Short mmCIF file of C-alpha atoms and ligand atoms in Angstrom, two decimals:
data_model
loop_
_atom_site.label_atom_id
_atom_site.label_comp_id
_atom_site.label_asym_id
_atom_site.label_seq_id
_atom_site.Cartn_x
_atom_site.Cartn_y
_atom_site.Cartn_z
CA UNK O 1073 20.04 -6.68 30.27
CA UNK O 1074 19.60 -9.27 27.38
CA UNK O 1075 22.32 -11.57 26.45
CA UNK O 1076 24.80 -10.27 24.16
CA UNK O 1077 24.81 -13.31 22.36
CA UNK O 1078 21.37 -12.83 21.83
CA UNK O 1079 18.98 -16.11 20.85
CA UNK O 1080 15.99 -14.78 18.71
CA UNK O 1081 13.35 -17.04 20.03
CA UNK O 1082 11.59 -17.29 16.90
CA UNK O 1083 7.82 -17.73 18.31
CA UNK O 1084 5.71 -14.57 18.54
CA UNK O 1085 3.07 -13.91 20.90
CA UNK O 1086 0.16 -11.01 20.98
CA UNK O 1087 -0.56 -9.01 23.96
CA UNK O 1088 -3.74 -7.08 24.04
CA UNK O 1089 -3.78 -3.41 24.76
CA UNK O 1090 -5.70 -3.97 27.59
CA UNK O 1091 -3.39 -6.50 29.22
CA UNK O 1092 -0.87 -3.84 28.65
CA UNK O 1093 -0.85 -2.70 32.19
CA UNK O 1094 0.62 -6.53 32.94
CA UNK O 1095 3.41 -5.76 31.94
CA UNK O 1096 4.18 -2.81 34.20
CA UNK O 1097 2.90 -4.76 37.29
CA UNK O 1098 5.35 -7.93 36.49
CA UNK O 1099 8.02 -5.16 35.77
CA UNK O 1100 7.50 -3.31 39.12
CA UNK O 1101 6.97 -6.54 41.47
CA UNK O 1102 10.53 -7.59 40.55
CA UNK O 1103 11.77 -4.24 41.88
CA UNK O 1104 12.09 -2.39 38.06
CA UNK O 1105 11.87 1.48 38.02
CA UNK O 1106 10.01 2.07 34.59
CA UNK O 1107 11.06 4.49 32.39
CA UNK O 1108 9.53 5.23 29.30
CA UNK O 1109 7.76 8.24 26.87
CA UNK O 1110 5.33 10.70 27.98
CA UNK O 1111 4.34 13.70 27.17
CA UNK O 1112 5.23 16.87 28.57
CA UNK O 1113 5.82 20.43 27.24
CA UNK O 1114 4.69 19.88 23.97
CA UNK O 1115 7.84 16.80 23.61
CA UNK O 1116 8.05 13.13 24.19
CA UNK O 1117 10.00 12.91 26.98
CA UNK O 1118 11.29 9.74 28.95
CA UNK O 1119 10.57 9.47 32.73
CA UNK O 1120 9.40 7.77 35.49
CA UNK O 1121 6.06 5.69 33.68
CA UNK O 1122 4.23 4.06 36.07
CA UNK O 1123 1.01 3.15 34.04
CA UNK O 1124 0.40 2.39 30.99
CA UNK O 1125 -1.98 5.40 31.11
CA UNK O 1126 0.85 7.60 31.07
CA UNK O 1127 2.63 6.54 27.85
CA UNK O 1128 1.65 8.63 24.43
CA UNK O 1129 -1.51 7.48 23.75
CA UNK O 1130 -2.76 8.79 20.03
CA UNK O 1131 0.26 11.37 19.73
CA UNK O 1132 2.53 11.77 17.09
CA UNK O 1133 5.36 13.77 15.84
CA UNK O 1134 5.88 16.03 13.02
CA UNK O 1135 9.87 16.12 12.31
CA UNK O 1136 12.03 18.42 9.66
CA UNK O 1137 14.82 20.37 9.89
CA UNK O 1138 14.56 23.18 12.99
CA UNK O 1139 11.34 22.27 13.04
CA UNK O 1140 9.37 19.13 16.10
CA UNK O 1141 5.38 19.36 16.68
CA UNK O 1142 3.22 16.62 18.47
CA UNK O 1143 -0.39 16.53 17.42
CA UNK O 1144 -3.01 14.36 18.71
CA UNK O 1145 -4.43 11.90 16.82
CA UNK O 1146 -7.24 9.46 16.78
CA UNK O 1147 -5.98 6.09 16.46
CA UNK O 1148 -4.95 5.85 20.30
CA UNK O 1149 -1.17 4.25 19.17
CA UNK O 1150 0.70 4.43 22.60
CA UNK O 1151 3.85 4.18 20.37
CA UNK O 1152 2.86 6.39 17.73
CA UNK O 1153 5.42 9.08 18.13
CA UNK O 1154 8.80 8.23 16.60
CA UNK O 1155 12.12 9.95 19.02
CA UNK O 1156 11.77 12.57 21.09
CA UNK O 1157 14.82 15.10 22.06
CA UNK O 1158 15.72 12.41 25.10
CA UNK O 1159 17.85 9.63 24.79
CA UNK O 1160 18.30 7.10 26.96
CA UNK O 1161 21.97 7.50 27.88
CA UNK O 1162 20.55 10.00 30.66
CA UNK O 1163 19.78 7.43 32.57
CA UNK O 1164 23.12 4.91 31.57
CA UNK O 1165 25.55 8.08 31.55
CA UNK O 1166 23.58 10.76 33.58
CA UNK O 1167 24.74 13.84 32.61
CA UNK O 1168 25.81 15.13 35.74
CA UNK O 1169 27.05 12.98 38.68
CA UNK O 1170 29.56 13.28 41.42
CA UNK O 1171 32.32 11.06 41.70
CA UNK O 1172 33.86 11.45 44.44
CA UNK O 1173 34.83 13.91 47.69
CA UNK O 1174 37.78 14.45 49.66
CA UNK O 1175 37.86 15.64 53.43
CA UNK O 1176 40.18 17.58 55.62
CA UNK O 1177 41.64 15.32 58.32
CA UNK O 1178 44.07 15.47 60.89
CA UNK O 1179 47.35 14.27 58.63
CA UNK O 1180 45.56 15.84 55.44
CA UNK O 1181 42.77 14.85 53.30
CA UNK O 1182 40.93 11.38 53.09
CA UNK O 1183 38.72 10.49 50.09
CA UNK O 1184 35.49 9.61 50.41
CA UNK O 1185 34.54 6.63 47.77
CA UNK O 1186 30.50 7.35 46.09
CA UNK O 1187 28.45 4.46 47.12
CA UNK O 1188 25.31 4.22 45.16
CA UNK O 1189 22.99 1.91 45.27
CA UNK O 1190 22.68 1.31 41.59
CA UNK O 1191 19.04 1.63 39.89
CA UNK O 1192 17.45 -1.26 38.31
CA UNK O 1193 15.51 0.31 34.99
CA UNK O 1194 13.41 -1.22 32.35
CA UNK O 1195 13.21 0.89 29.52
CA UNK O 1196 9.99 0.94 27.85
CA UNK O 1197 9.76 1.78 24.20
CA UNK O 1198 13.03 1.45 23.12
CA UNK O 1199 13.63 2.41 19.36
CA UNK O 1200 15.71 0.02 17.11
CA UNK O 1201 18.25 2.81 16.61
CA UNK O 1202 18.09 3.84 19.84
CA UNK O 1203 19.33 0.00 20.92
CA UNK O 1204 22.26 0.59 18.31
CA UNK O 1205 23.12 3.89 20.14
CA UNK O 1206 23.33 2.13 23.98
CA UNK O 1207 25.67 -0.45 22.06
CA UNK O 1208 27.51 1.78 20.64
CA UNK O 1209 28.29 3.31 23.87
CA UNK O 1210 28.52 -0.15 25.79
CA UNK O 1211 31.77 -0.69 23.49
CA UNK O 1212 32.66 3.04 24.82
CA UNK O 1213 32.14 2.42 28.66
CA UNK O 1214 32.73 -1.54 28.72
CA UNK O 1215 34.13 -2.68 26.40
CA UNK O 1216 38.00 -0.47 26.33
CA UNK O 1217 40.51 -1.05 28.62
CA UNK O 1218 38.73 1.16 31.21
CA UNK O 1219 35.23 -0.03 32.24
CA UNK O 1220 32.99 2.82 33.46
CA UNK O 1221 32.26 1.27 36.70
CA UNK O 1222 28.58 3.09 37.00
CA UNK O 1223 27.83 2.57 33.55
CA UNK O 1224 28.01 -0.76 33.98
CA UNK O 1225 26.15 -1.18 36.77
CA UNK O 1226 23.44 0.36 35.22
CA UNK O 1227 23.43 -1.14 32.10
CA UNK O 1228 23.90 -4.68 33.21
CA UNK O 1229 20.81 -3.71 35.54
CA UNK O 1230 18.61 -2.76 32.88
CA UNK O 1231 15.72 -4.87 31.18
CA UNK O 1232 15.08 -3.13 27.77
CA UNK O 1233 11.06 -3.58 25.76
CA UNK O 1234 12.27 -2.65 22.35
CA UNK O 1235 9.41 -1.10 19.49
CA UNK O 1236 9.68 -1.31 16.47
CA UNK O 1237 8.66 1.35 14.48
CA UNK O 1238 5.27 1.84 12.97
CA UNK O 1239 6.21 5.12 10.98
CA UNK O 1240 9.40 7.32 10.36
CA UNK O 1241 9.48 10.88 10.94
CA UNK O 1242 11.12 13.19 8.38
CA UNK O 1243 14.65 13.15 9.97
CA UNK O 1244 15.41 9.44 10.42
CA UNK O 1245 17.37 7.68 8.16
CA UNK O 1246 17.83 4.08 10.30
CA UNK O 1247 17.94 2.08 7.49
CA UNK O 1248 20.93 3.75 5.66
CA UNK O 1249 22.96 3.50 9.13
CA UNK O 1250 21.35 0.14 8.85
CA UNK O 1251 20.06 0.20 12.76
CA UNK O 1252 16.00 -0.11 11.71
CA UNK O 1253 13.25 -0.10 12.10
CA UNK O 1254 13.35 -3.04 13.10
CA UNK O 1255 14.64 -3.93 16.70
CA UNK O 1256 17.57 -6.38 16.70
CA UNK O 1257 19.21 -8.19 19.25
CA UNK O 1258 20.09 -6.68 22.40
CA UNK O 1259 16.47 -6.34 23.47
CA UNK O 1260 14.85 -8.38 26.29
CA UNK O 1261 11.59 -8.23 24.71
CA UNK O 1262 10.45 -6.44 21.32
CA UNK O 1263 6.84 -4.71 20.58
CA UNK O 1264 5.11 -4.40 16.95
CA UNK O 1265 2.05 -1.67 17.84
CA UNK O 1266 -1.11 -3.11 15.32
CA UNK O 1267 -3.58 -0.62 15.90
CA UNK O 1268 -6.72 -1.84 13.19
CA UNK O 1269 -10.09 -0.45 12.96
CA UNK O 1270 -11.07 -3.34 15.33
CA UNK O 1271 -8.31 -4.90 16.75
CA UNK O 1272 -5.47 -2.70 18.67
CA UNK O 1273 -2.79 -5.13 20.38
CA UNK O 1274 1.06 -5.76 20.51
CA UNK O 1275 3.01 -8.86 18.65
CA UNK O 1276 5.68 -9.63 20.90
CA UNK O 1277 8.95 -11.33 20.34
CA UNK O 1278 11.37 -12.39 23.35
CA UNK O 1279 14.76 -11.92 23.50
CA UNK O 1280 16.13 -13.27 26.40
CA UNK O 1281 15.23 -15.79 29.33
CA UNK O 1282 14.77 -12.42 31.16
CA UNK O 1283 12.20 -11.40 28.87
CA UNK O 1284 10.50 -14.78 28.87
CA UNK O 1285 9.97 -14.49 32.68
CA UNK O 1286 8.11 -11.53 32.67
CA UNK O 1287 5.97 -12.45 29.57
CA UNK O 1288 4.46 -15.68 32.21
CA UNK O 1289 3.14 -12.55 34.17
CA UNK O 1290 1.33 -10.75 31.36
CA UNK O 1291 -1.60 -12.43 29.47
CA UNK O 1292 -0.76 -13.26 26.50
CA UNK O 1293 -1.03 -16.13 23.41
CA UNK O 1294 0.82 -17.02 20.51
CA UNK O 1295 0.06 -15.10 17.84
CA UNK O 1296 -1.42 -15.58 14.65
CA UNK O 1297 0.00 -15.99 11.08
CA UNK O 1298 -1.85 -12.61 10.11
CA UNK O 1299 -0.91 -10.95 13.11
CA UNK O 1300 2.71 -11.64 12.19
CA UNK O 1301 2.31 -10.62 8.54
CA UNK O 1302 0.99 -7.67 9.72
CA UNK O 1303 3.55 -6.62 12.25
CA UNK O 1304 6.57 -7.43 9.38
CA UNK O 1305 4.45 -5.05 7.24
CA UNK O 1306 3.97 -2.46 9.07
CA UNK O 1307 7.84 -2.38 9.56
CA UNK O 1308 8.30 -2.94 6.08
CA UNK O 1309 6.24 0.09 5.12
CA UNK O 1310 8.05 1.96 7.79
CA UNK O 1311 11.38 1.47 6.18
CA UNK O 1312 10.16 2.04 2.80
CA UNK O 1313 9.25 5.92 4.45
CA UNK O 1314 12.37 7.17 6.09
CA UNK O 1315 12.72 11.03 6.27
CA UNK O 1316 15.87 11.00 4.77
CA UNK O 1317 19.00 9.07 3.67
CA UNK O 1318 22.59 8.51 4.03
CA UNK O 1319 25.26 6.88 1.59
CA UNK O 1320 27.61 5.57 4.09
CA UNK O 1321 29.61 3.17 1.01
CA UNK O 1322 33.53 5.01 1.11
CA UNK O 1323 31.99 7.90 3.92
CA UNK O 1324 35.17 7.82 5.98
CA UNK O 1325 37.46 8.00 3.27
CA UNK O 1326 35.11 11.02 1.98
CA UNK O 1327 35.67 12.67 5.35
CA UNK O 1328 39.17 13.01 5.79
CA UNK O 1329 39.93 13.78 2.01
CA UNK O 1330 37.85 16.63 2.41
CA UNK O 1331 39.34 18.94 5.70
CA UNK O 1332 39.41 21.97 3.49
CA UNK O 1333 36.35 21.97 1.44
CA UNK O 1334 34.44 24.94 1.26
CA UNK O 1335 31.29 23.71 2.76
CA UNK O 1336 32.95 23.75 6.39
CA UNK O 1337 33.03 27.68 6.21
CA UNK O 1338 29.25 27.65 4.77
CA UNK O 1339 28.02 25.57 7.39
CA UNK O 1340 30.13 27.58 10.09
CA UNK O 1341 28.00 30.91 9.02
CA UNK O 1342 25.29 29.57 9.56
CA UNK O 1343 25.94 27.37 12.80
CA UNK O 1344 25.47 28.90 16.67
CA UNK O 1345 27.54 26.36 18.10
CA UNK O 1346 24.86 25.76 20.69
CA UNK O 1347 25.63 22.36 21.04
CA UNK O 1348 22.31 20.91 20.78
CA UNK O 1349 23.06 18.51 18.51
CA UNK O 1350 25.38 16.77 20.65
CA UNK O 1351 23.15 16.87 23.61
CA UNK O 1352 20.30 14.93 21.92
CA UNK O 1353 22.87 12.67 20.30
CA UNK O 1354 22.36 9.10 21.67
CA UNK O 1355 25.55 8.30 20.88
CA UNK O 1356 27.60 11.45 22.14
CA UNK O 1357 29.36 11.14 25.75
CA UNK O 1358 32.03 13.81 25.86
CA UNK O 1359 31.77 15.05 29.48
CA UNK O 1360 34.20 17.34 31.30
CA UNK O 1361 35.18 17.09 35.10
CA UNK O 1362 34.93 19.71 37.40
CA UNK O 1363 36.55 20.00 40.75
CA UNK O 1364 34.84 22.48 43.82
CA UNK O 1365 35.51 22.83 47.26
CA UNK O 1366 33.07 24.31 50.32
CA UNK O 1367 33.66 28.13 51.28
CA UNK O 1368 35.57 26.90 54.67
CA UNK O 1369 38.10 24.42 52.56
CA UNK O 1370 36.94 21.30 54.79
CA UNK O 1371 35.44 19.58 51.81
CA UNK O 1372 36.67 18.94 47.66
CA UNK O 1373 34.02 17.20 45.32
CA UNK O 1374 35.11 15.74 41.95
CA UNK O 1375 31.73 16.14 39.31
CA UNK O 1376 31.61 14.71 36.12
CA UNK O 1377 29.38 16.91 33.88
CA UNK O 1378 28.24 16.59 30.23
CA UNK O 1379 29.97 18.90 27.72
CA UNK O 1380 30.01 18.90 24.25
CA UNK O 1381 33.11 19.29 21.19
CA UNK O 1382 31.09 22.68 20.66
CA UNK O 1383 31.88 24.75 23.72
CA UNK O 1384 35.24 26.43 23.40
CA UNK O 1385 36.61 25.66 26.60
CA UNK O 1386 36.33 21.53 25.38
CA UNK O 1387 39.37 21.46 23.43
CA UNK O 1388 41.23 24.27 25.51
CA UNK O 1389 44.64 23.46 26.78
CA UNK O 1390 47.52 25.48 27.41
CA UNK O 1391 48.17 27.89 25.06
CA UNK O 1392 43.97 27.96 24.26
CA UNK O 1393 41.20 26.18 22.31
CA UNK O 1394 42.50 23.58 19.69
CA UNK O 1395 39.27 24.51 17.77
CA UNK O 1396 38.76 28.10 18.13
CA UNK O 1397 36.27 28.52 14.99
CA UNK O 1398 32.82 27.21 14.48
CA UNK O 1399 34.00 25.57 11.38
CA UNK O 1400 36.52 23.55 13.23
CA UNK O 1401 34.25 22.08 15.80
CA UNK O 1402 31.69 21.70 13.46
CA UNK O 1403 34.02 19.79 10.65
CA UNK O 1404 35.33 17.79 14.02
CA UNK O 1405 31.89 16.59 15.28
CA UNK O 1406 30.52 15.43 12.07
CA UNK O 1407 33.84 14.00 10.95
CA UNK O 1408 33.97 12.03 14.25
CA UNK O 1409 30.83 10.74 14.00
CA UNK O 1410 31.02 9.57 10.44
CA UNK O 1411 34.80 8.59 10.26
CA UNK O 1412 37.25 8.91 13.49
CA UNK O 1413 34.51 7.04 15.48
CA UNK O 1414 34.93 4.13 13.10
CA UNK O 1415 38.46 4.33 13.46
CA UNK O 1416 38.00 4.82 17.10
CA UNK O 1417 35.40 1.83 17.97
CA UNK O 1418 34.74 0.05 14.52
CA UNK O 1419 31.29 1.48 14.41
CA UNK O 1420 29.80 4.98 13.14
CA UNK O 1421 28.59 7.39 16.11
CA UNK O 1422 25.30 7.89 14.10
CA UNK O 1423 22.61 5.67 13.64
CA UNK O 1424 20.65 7.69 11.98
CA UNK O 1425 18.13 9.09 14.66
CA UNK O 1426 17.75 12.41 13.14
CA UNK O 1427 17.40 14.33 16.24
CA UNK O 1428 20.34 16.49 15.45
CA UNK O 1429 18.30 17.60 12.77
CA UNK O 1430 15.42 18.03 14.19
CA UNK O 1431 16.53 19.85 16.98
CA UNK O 1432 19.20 22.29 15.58
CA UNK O 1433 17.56 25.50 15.83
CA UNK O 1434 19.01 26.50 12.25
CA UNK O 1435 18.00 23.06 10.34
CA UNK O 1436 21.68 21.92 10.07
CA UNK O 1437 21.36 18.22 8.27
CA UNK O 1438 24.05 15.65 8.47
CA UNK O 1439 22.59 14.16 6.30
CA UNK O 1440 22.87 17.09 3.71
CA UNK O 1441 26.16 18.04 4.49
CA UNK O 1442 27.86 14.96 3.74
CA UNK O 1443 25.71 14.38 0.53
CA UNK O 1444 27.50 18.00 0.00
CA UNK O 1445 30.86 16.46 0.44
CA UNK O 1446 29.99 13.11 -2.24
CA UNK O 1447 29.15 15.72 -4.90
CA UNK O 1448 31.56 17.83 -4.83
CA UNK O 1449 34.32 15.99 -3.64
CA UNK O 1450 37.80 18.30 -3.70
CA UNK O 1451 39.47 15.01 -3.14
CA UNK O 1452 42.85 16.05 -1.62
CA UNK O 1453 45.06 13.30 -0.28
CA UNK O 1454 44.17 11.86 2.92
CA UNK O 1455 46.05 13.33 6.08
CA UNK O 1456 46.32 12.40 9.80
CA UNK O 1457 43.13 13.36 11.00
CA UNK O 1458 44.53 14.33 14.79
CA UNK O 1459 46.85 17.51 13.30
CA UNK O 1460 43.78 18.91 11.78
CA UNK O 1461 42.78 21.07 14.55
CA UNK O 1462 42.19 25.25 12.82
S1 SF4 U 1618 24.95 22.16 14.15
FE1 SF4 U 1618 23.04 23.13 14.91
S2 SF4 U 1618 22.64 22.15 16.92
FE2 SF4 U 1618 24.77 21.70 16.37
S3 SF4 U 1618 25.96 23.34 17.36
FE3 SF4 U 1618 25.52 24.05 15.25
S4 SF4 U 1618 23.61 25.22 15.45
FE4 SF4 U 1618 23.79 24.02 17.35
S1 SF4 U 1619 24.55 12.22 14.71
FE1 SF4 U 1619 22.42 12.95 14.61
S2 SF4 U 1619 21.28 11.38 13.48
FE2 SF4 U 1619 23.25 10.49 14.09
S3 SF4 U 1619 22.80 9.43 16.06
FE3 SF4 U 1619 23.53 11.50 16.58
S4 SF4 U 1619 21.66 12.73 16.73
FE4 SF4 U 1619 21.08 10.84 15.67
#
């Protein structure tokens, strides 16, 4: 994990694609796992990447509303593809985990403590928004009064390779969450993918004494001025392209003056409350906690299980759900992404990803939605967001 007060060592150094295996090798000989995108059913998905062979090579992504497609392409990018439906909190918050069992004993139960050995992950191909999302959780899990004791062992594990991105796919909007495209800190080492008619090779930039270590293992030399150029173009140009945009200037405010404007009930029509959108979410971590015993009542096991502020049963407490109508857990998601969240942690719960757009099987935007809410703004007085619940 790089520092948190994170020194940008300022010199940049090219890797060629060939040497790219290198880095896998230096990775794997001081005992990383490597995770990182591949493809599989049509999807980037992250896994277990064991050679460079396995990563993306010349694919990349078509994203709108509803709507993902990978086609193959020529230019043999192995970061070509933007985000897939994966995030990389299934490996720092797996979705489903036990936490602990009890067991029958003589004087009545005894609880048995899960010891894990915790994995040691480098994450390969980590997006700039994506790095916003795991710190946006980090002040979730570590940084509260409680400390999610497996989260952190994970995370404080984990060596990250940032990329930054060489295109934008119609649902990102990074740079109005202002999390991209460019990597910032929080990365161990960070990738710009140059792929020329005659030169296809990686600028590199380090991040952290973690990252310099395992750059001595992988050929490499500084690079040049035009190199660099390039690389800050390429970014440049990406930003210049994003899919959509966000006007986050008074969005809060916007949010909670707005409880009973008319575009929660359109939105609810049209919305399945699948929850998709909140399992692709980087950033979302609601998770419920389930507790099952064996069929001869010798054993109870405590899981902790992803949910999501769609499914009815979430908010359900005594008397029933808090949020019985798709409007209401619609309104509540976006409204604590975009405003309670800031309240909450000082920090939206978006950075602009786009995968809840992409992968809502109706097209739902946020990004519409709340551009919805600036132009027609009902502005009724601000209330206390917690006794909004119908
Ligand atoms: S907004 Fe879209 S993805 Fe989210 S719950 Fe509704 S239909 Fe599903
Ligand atoms: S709310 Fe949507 S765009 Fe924002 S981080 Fe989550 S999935 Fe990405």
């Amino acid at each position: 994990m790089a520092d948190t007060e994170h020194t940008q060592f300022k010199i940049a150094y090219t890797i060629a694609r060939a040497d790219m295996q290198h880095l896998f090798t230096a990775l794997h000989a001081r005992g990383y796992e490597t995770i990182g995108p591949t493809v599989r059913d049509g999807v980037v998905v992250y896994d277990v990447v064991e050679n460079v062979d396995e990563l993306p090579a010349g694919w990349a992504d078509e994203q709108e509303g509803g709507y993902y497609r990978l086609h193959p392409g020529n230019d043999g990018a192995l970061f070509g593809y933007t985000t897939g439906p994966q995030a990389w909190k299934r490996y720092l918050f797996p979705p489903i985990m036990r936490m602990w069992q009890a067991r029958r004993s003589d004087n009545g139960f005894e609880i048995v403590v899960e010891e894990r050995t915790p994995p040691i992950y480098a994450f390969i191909g980590v997006r700039a928004c994506e790095l916003h999302a795991i710190q946006i959780q980090d002040r979730v899990f570590l940084d509260g009064p409680y400390v999610d004791a497996e989260y952190k062992r994970r995370r404080d594990n984990a060596f990250i390779v940032a990329v930054n991105c060489g295109r934008a796919s119609g649902t990102c909007f990074c740079v109005s969450m202002g999390t991209g495209p460019a990597a910032g800190p929080g990365y161990d080492l960070a990738l710009t993918e140059i792929v020329d008619q005659d030169t296809h090779c990686f600028i590199v930039d380090v991040g952290s004494e973690q990252g310099a270590s395992i750059l001595l293992d992988v050929p490499h030399r500084p690079a040049t001025r035009a190199e660099t150029e390039r690389a800050a173009a390429i970014v440049e140009a990406t930003a210049a392209h994003m899919g959509r945009t966000l006007e986050t200037t008074g969005l809060k405010e916007l949010l909670y003056r707005n409880f009973d404007h008319p575009q929660w009930d359109a939105l609810a029509e049209r919305c399945l409350t699948c929850g998709n959108c909140t399992l692709v979410c980087p950033t979302c971590f609601c998770h419920t906690l389930e507790d099952v015993t064996d069929l001869t009542g010798q054993t109870a096991e405590r899981w902790r299980k992803a949910d999501s502020c769609f499914n009815l049963s979430f908010s359900f407490i005594s008397s029933g759900s808090v949020r019985a109508s798709a409007r209401s857990r619609y309104r509540q998601w976006m409204t604590h992404k975009l405003a309670t969240w800031v309240d909450q942690f000082g920090t939206f719960g978006c950075v602009g990803c786009g995968r809840c757009i992409t992968w809502c099987p109706v097209g739902i935007d946020i990004t519409a939605a709340a551009a919805t809410l600036r132009e027609d703004d009902i502005g009724q007085p601000q209330v206390e967001p917690i006794h909004q619940m119908a």
